[in-house]
mmCIF file of C-alpha atoms in Angstrom:
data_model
loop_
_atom_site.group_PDB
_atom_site.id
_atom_site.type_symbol
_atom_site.label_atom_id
_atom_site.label_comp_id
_atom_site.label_asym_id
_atom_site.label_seq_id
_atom_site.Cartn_x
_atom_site.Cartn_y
_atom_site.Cartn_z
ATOM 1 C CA UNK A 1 -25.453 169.571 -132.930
ATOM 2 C CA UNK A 2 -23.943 166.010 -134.359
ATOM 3 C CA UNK A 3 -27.169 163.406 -133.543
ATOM 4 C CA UNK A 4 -26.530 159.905 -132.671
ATOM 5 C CA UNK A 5 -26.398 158.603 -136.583
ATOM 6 C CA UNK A 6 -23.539 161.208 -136.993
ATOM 7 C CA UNK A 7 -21.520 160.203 -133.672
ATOM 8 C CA UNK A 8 -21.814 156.395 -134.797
ATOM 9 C CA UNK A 9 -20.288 157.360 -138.070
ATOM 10 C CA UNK A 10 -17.646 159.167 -137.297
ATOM 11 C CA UNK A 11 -17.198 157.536 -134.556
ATOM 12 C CA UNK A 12 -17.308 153.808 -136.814
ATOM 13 C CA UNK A 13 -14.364 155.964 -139.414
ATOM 14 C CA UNK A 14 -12.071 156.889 -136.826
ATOM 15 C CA UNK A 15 -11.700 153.071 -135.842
ATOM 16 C CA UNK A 16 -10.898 152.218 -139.475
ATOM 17 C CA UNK A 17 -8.801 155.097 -139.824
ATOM 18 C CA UNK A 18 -6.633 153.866 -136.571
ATOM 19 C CA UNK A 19 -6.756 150.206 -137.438
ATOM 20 C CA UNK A 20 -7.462 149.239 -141.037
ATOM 21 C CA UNK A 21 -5.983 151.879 -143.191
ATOM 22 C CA UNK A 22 -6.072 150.312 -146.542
ATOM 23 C CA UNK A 23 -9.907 149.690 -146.030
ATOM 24 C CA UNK A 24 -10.224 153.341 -145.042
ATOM 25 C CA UNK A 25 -8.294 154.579 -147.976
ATOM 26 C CA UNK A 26 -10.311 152.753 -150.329
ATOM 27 C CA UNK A 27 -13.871 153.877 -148.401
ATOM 28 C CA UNK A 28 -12.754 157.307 -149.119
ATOM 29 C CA UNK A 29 -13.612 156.800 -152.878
ATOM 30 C CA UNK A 30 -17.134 154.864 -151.936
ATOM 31 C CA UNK A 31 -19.548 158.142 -150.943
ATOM 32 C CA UNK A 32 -20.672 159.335 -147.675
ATOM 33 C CA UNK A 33 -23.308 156.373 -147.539
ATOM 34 C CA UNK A 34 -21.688 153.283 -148.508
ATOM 35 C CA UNK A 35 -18.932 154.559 -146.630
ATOM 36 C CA UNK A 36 -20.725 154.858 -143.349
ATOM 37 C CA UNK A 37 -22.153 151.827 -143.587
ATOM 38 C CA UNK A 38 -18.793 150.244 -144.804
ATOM 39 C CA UNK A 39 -17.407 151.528 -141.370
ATOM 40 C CA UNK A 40 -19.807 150.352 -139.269
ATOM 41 C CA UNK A 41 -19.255 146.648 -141.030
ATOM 42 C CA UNK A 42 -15.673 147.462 -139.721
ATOM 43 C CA UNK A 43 -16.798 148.458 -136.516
ATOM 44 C CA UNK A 44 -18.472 144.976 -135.846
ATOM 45 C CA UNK A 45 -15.769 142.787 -137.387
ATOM 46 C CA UNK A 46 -13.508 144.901 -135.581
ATOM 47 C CA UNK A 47 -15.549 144.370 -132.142
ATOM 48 C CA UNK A 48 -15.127 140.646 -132.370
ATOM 49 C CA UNK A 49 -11.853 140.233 -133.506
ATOM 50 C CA UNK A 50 -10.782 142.212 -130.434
ATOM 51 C CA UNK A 51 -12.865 140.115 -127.941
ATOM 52 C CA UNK A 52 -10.736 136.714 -129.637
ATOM 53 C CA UNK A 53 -7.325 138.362 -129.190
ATOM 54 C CA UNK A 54 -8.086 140.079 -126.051
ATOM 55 C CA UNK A 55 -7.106 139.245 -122.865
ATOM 56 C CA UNK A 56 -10.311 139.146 -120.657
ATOM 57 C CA UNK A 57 -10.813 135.272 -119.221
ATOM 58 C CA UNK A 58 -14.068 134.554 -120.546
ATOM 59 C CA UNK A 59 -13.480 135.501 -124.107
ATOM 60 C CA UNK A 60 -15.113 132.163 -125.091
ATOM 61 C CA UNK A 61 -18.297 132.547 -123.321
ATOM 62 C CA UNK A 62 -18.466 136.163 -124.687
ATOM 63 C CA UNK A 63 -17.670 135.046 -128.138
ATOM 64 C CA UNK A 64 -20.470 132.069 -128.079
ATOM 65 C CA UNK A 65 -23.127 134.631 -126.687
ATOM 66 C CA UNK A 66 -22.513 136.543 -129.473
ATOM 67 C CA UNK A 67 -22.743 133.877 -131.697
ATOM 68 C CA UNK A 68 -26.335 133.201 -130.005
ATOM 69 C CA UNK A 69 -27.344 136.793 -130.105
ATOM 70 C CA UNK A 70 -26.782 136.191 -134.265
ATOM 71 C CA UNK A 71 -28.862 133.223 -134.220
ATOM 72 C CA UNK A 72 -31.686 134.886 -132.213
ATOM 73 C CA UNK A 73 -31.158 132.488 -129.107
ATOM 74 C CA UNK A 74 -30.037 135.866 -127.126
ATOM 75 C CA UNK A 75 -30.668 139.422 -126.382
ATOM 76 C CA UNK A 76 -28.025 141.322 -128.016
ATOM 77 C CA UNK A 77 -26.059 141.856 -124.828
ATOM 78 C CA UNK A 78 -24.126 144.245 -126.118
ATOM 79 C CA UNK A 79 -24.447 148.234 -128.068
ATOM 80 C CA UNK A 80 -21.797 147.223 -130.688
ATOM 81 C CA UNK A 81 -24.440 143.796 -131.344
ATOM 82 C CA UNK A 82 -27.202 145.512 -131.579
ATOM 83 C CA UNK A 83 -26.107 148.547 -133.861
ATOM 84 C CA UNK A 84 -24.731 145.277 -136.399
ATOM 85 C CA UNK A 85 -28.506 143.908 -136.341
ATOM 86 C CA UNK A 86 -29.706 146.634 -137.356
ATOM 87 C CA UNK A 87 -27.517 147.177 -140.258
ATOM 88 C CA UNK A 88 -27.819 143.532 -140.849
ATOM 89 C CA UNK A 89 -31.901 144.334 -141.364
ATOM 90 C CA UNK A 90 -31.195 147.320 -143.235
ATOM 91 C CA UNK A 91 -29.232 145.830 -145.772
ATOM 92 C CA UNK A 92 -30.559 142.041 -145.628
ATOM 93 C CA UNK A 93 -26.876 140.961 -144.496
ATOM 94 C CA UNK A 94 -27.298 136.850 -144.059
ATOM 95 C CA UNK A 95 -26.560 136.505 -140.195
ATOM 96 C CA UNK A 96 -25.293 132.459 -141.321
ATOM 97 C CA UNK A 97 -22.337 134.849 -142.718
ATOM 98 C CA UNK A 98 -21.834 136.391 -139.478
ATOM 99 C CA UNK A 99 -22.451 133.281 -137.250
ATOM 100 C CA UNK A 100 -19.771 131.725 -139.408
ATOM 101 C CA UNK A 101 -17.195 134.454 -139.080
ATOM 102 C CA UNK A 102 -18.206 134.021 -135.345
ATOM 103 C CA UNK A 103 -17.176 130.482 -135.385
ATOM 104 C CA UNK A 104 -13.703 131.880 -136.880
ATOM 105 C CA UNK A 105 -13.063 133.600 -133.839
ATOM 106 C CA UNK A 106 -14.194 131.044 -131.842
ATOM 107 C CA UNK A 107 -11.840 128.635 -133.661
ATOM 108 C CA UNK A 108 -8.815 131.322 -132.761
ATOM 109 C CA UNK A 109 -9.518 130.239 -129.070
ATOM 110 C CA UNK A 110 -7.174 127.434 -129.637
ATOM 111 C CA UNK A 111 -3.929 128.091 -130.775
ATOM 112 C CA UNK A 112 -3.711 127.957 -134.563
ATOM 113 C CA UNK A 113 -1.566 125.115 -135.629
ATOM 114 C CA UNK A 114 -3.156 123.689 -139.193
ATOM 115 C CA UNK A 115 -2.047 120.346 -140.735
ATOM 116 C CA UNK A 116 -2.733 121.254 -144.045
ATOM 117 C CA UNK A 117 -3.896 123.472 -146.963
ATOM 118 C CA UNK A 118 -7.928 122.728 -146.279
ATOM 119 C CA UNK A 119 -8.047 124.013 -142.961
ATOM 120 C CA UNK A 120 -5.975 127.064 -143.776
ATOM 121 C CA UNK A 121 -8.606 127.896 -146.570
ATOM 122 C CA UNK A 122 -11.801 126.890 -144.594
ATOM 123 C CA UNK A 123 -10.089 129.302 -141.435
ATOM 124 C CA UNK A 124 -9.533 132.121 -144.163
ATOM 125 C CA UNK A 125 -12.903 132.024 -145.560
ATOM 126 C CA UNK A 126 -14.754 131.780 -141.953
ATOM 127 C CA UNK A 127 -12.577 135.357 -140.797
ATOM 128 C CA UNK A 128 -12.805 137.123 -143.919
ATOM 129 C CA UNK A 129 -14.651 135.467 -146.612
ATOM 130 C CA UNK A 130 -17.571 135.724 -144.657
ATOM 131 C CA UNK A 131 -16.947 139.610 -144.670
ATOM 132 C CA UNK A 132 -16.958 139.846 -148.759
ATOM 133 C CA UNK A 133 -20.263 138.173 -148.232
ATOM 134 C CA UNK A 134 -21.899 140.373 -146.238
ATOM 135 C CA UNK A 135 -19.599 143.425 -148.052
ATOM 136 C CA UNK A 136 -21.911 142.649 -151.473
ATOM 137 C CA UNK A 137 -24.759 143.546 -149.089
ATOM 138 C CA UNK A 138 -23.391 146.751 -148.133
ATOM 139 C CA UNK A 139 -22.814 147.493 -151.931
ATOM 140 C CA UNK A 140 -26.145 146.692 -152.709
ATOM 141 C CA UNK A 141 -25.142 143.995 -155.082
ATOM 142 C CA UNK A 142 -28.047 142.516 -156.795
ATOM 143 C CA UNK A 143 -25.729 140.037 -158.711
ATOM 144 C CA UNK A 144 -25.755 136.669 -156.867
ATOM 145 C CA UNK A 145 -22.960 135.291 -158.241
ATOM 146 C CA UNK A 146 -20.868 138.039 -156.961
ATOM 147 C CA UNK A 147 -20.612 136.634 -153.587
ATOM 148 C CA UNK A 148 -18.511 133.624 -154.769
ATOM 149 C CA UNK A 149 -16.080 136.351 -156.283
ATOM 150 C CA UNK A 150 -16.780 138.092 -152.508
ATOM 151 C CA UNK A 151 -15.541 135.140 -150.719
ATOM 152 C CA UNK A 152 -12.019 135.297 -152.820
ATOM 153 C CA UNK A 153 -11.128 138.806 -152.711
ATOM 154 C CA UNK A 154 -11.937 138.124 -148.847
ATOM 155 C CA UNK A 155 -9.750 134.712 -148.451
ATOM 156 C CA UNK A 156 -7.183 136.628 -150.763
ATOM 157 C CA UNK A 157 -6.377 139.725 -148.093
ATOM 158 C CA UNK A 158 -6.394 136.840 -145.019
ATOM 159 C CA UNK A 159 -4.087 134.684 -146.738
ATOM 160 C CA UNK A 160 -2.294 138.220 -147.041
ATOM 161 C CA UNK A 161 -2.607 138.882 -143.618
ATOM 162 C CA UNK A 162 -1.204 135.649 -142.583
ATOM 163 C CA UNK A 163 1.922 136.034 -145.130
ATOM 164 C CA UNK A 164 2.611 139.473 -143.321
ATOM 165 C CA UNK A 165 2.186 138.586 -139.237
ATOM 166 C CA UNK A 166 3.914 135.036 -139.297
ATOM 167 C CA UNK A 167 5.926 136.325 -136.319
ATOM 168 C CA UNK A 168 3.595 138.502 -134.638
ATOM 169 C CA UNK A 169 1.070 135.272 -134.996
ATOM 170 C CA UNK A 170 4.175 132.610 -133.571
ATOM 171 C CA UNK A 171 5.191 135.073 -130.733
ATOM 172 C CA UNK A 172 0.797 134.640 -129.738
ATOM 173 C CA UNK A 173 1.605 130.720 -129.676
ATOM 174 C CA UNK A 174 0.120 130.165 -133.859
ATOM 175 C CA UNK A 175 1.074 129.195 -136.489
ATOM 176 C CA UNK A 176 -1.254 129.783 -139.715
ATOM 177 C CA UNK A 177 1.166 128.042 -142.007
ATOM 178 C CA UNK A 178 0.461 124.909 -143.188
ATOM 179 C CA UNK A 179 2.325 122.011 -140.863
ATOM 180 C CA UNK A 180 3.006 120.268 -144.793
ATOM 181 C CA UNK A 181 4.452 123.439 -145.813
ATOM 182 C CA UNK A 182 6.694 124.017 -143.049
ATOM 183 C CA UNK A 183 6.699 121.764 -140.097
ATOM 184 C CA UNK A 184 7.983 123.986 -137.423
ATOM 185 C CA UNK A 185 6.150 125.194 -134.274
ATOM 186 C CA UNK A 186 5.230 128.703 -133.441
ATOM 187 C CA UNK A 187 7.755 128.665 -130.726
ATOM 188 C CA UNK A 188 10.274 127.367 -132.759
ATOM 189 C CA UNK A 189 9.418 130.389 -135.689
ATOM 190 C CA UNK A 190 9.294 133.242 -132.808
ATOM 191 C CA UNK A 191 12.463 132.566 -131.738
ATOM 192 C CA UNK A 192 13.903 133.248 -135.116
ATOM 193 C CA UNK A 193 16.503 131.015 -135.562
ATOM 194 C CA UNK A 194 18.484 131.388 -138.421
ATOM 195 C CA UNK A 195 17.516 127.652 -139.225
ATOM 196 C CA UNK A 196 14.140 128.689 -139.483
ATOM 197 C CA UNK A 197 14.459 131.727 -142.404
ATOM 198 C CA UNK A 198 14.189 129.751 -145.067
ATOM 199 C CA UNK A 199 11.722 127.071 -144.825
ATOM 200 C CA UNK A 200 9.363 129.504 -143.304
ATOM 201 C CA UNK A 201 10.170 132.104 -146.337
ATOM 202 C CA UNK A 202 9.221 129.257 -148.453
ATOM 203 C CA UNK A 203 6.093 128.742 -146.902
ATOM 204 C CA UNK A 204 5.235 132.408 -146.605
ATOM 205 C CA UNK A 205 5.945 132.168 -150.833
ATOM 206 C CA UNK A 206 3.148 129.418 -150.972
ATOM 207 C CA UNK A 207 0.656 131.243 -149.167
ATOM 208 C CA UNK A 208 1.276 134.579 -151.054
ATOM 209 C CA UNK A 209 0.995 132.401 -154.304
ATOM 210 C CA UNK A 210 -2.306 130.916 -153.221
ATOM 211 C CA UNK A 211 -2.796 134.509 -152.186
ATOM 212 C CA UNK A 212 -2.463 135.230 -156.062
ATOM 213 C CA UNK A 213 -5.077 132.811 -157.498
ATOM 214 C CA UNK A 214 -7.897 134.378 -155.434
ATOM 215 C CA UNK A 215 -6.964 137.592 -156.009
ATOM 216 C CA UNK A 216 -7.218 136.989 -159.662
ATOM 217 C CA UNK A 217 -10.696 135.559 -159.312
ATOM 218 C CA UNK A 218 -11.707 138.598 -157.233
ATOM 219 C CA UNK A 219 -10.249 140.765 -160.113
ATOM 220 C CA UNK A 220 -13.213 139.298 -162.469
ATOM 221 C CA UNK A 221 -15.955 139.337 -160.251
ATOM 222 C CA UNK A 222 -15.506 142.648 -159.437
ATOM 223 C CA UNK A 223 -17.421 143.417 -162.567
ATOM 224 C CA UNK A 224 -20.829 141.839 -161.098
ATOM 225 C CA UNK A 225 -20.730 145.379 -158.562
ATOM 226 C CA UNK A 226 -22.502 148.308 -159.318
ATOM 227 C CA UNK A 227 -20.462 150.438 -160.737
ATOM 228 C CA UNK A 228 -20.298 152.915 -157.953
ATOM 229 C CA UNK A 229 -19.102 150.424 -155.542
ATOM 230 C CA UNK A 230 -15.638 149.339 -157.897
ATOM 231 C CA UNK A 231 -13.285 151.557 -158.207
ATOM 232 C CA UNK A 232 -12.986 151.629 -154.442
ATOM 233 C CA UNK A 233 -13.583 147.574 -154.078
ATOM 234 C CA UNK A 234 -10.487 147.120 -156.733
ATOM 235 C CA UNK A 235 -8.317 150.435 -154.679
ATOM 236 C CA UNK A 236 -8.733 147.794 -151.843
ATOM 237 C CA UNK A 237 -7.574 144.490 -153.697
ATOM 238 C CA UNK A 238 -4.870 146.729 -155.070
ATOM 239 C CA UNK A 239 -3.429 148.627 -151.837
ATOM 240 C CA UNK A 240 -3.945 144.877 -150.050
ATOM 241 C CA UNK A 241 -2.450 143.286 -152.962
ATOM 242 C CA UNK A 242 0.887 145.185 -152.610
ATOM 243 C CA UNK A 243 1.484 144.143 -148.698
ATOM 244 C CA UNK A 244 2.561 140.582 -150.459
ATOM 245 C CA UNK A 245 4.473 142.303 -153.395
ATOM 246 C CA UNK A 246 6.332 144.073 -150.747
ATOM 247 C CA UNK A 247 7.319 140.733 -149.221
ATOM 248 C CA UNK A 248 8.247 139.386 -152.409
ATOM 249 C CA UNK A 249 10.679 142.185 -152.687
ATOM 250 C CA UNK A 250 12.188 142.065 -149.841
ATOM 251 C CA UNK A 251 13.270 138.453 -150.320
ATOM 252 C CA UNK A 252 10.172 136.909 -147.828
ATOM 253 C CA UNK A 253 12.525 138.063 -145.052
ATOM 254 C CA UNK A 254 9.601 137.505 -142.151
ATOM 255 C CA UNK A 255 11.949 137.990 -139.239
ATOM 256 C CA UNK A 256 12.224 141.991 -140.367
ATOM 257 C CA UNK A 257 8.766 142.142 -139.272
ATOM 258 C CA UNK A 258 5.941 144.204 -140.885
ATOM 259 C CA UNK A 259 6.023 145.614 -144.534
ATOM 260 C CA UNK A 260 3.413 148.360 -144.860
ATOM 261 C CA UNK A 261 1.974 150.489 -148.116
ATOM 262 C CA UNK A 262 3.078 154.235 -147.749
ATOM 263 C CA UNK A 263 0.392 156.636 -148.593
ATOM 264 C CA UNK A 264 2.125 157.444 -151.831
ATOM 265 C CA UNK A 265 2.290 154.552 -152.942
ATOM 266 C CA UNK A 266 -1.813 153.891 -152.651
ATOM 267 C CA UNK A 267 -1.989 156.674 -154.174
ATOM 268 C CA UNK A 268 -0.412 155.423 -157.225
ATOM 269 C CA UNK A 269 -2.531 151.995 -157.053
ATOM 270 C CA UNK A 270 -5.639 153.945 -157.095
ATOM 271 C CA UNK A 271 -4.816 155.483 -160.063
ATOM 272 C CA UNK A 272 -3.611 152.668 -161.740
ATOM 273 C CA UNK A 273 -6.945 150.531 -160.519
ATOM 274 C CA UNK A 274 -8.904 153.429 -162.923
ATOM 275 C CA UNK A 275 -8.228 150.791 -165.862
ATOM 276 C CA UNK A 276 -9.734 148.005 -164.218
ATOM 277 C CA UNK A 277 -13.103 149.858 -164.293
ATOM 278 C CA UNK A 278 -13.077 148.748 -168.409
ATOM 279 C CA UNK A 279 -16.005 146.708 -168.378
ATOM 280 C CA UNK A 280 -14.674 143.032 -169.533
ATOM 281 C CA UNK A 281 -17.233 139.537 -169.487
ATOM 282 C CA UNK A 282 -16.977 137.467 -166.072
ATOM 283 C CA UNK A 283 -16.527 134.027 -166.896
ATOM 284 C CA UNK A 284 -18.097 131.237 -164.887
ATOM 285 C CA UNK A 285 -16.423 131.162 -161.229
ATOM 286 C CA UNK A 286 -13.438 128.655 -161.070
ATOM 287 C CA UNK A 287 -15.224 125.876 -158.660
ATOM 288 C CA UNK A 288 -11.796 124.975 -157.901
ATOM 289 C CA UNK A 289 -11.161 128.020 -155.695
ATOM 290 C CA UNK A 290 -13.963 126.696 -153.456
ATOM 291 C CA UNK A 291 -13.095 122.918 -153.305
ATOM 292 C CA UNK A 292 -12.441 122.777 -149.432
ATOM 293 C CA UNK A 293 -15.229 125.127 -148.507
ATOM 294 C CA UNK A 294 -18.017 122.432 -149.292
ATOM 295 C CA UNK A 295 -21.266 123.684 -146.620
ATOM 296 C CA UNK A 296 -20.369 127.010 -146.556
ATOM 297 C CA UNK A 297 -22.423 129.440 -147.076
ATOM 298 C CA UNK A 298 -22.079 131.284 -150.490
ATOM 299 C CA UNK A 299 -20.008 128.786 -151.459
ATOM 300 C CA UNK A 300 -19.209 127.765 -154.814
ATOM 301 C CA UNK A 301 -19.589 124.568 -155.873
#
């Protein structure tokens, strides 16, 4: 007989399975027990993000009570809230880093349409970087300093993310991009004129770039986790890593749609990722990474 714990677990792996393979590949090399609890991170995140893209007419209110419930103003109103608390309490998770990826979701509410580089960063690290925070939890990371390195690896895969949907995001009415990278409209990029190839390719070549300098931050800091936790944590940067190499070799062409990272070929990045496990010296975190995220929490500055 499979008890309640056991249902919740598998239950929390099939969703990453289904919906965020590259973070399931890399939780297969974790254990059983950072794994579980890895999924059930995934579970939440993945809870939320579907109540902001959904399609139910008081998403907001929804998305604000669960904001509340994080802040203790509410009764979790919800199983998928309260199973999240009590991981939270089990593995001191900060609940600022989960009101703040909250407010990311809330911020999605209004059709993404960013002026400039700033707001693209501070949306990146409130819907992701907030989850490399509360990852080093998970991981039992005792290094405090790791959580600056967190917030990259997590602002690296978004910026990723962003690079790889531009036209699923423009065909939902945003447009992630950077208006002083390309000043187009998400109508205007979902309809795909040929007009519109290049100077979005560009853009999508600035963001994977960006992309590039926190990746190479979260490289180092990878180093501050125990070591049980980084051969899987660097699988992940890898196998995430790749979706923008893809797009760089297919000439940025965005209006192909999706690139994805065949199982062979994470295969091979997880056993190239073995000589990242050399232990090297982690320099001082580059401030600069974290220039627009002033108030944050976790936060370098």
């Amino acid at each position: 007989m499979i008890d309640n714990s056991q249902s919740d677990n598998i239950s929390s792996k099939n969703l990453m399975a289904r919906h965020g393979k590259s973070f399931y590949w890399a939780s297969l090399f974790l254990g059983s027990k950072l794994a579980n609890s890895a999924a059930q991170l995934y579970k939440f995140c993945r809870f939320v993000d579907d109540v902001a893209d959904g399609d139910i007419p008081d998403r907001q209110a929804l998305l604000e009570n669960i904001r509340a419930c994080l802040n203790g103003h509410n009764q979790p109103a919800s199983s998928e809230i309260d199973a999240f608390l009590n991981l939270a309490a089990k593995h001191n998770i900060p609940l600022t880093a989960a009101s703040e990826l909250l407010d990311g979701m809330l911020s999605d509410q209004t059709p993404a349409c960013f002026e400039s580089e700033a707001e693209l960063l501070r949306y990146c690290y409130a819907v992701a970087g907030t989850v490399g925070i509360m990852m080093c939890r998970i991981l039992n990371c005792k290094e405090q300093r790791a959580e600056g390195f967190a917030i990259d690896l997590g602002i690296a895969m978004q910026l990723t993310n962003i690079a790889r949907d531009v036209l699923e995001d423009a065909q939902m009415a945003r447009r992630y991009l950077p208006a002083c990278w390309v000043n187009l409209t998400a109508s205007e990029i979902a309809n795909m004129n040929t007009t519109c190839h290049e100077p979005v390719a560009l853009a999508i070549k600035r963001t994977l770039d960006l992309a590039e300098d926190y990746y190479e931050s979260a490289l180092l800091g990878i180093q501050l986790l125990p070591f049980r936790s980084r051969f899987s944590i660097t699988v992940a940067l890898r196998v995430y890593r790749q979706i923008g190499i893809s797009l760089r070799q297919r000439d940025y062409c965005w209006w192909h749609g999706r690139v994805y990272v065949a199982t062979p070929k994470k295969a091979l990045l997880s056993l190239r990722s073995i000589v990242d496990l050399r232990p090297v010296k982690v320099p001082a975190h580059n401030k600069h990474l974290h220039r627009h995220l002033k108030g944050l929490s976790g936060a370098v500055s």
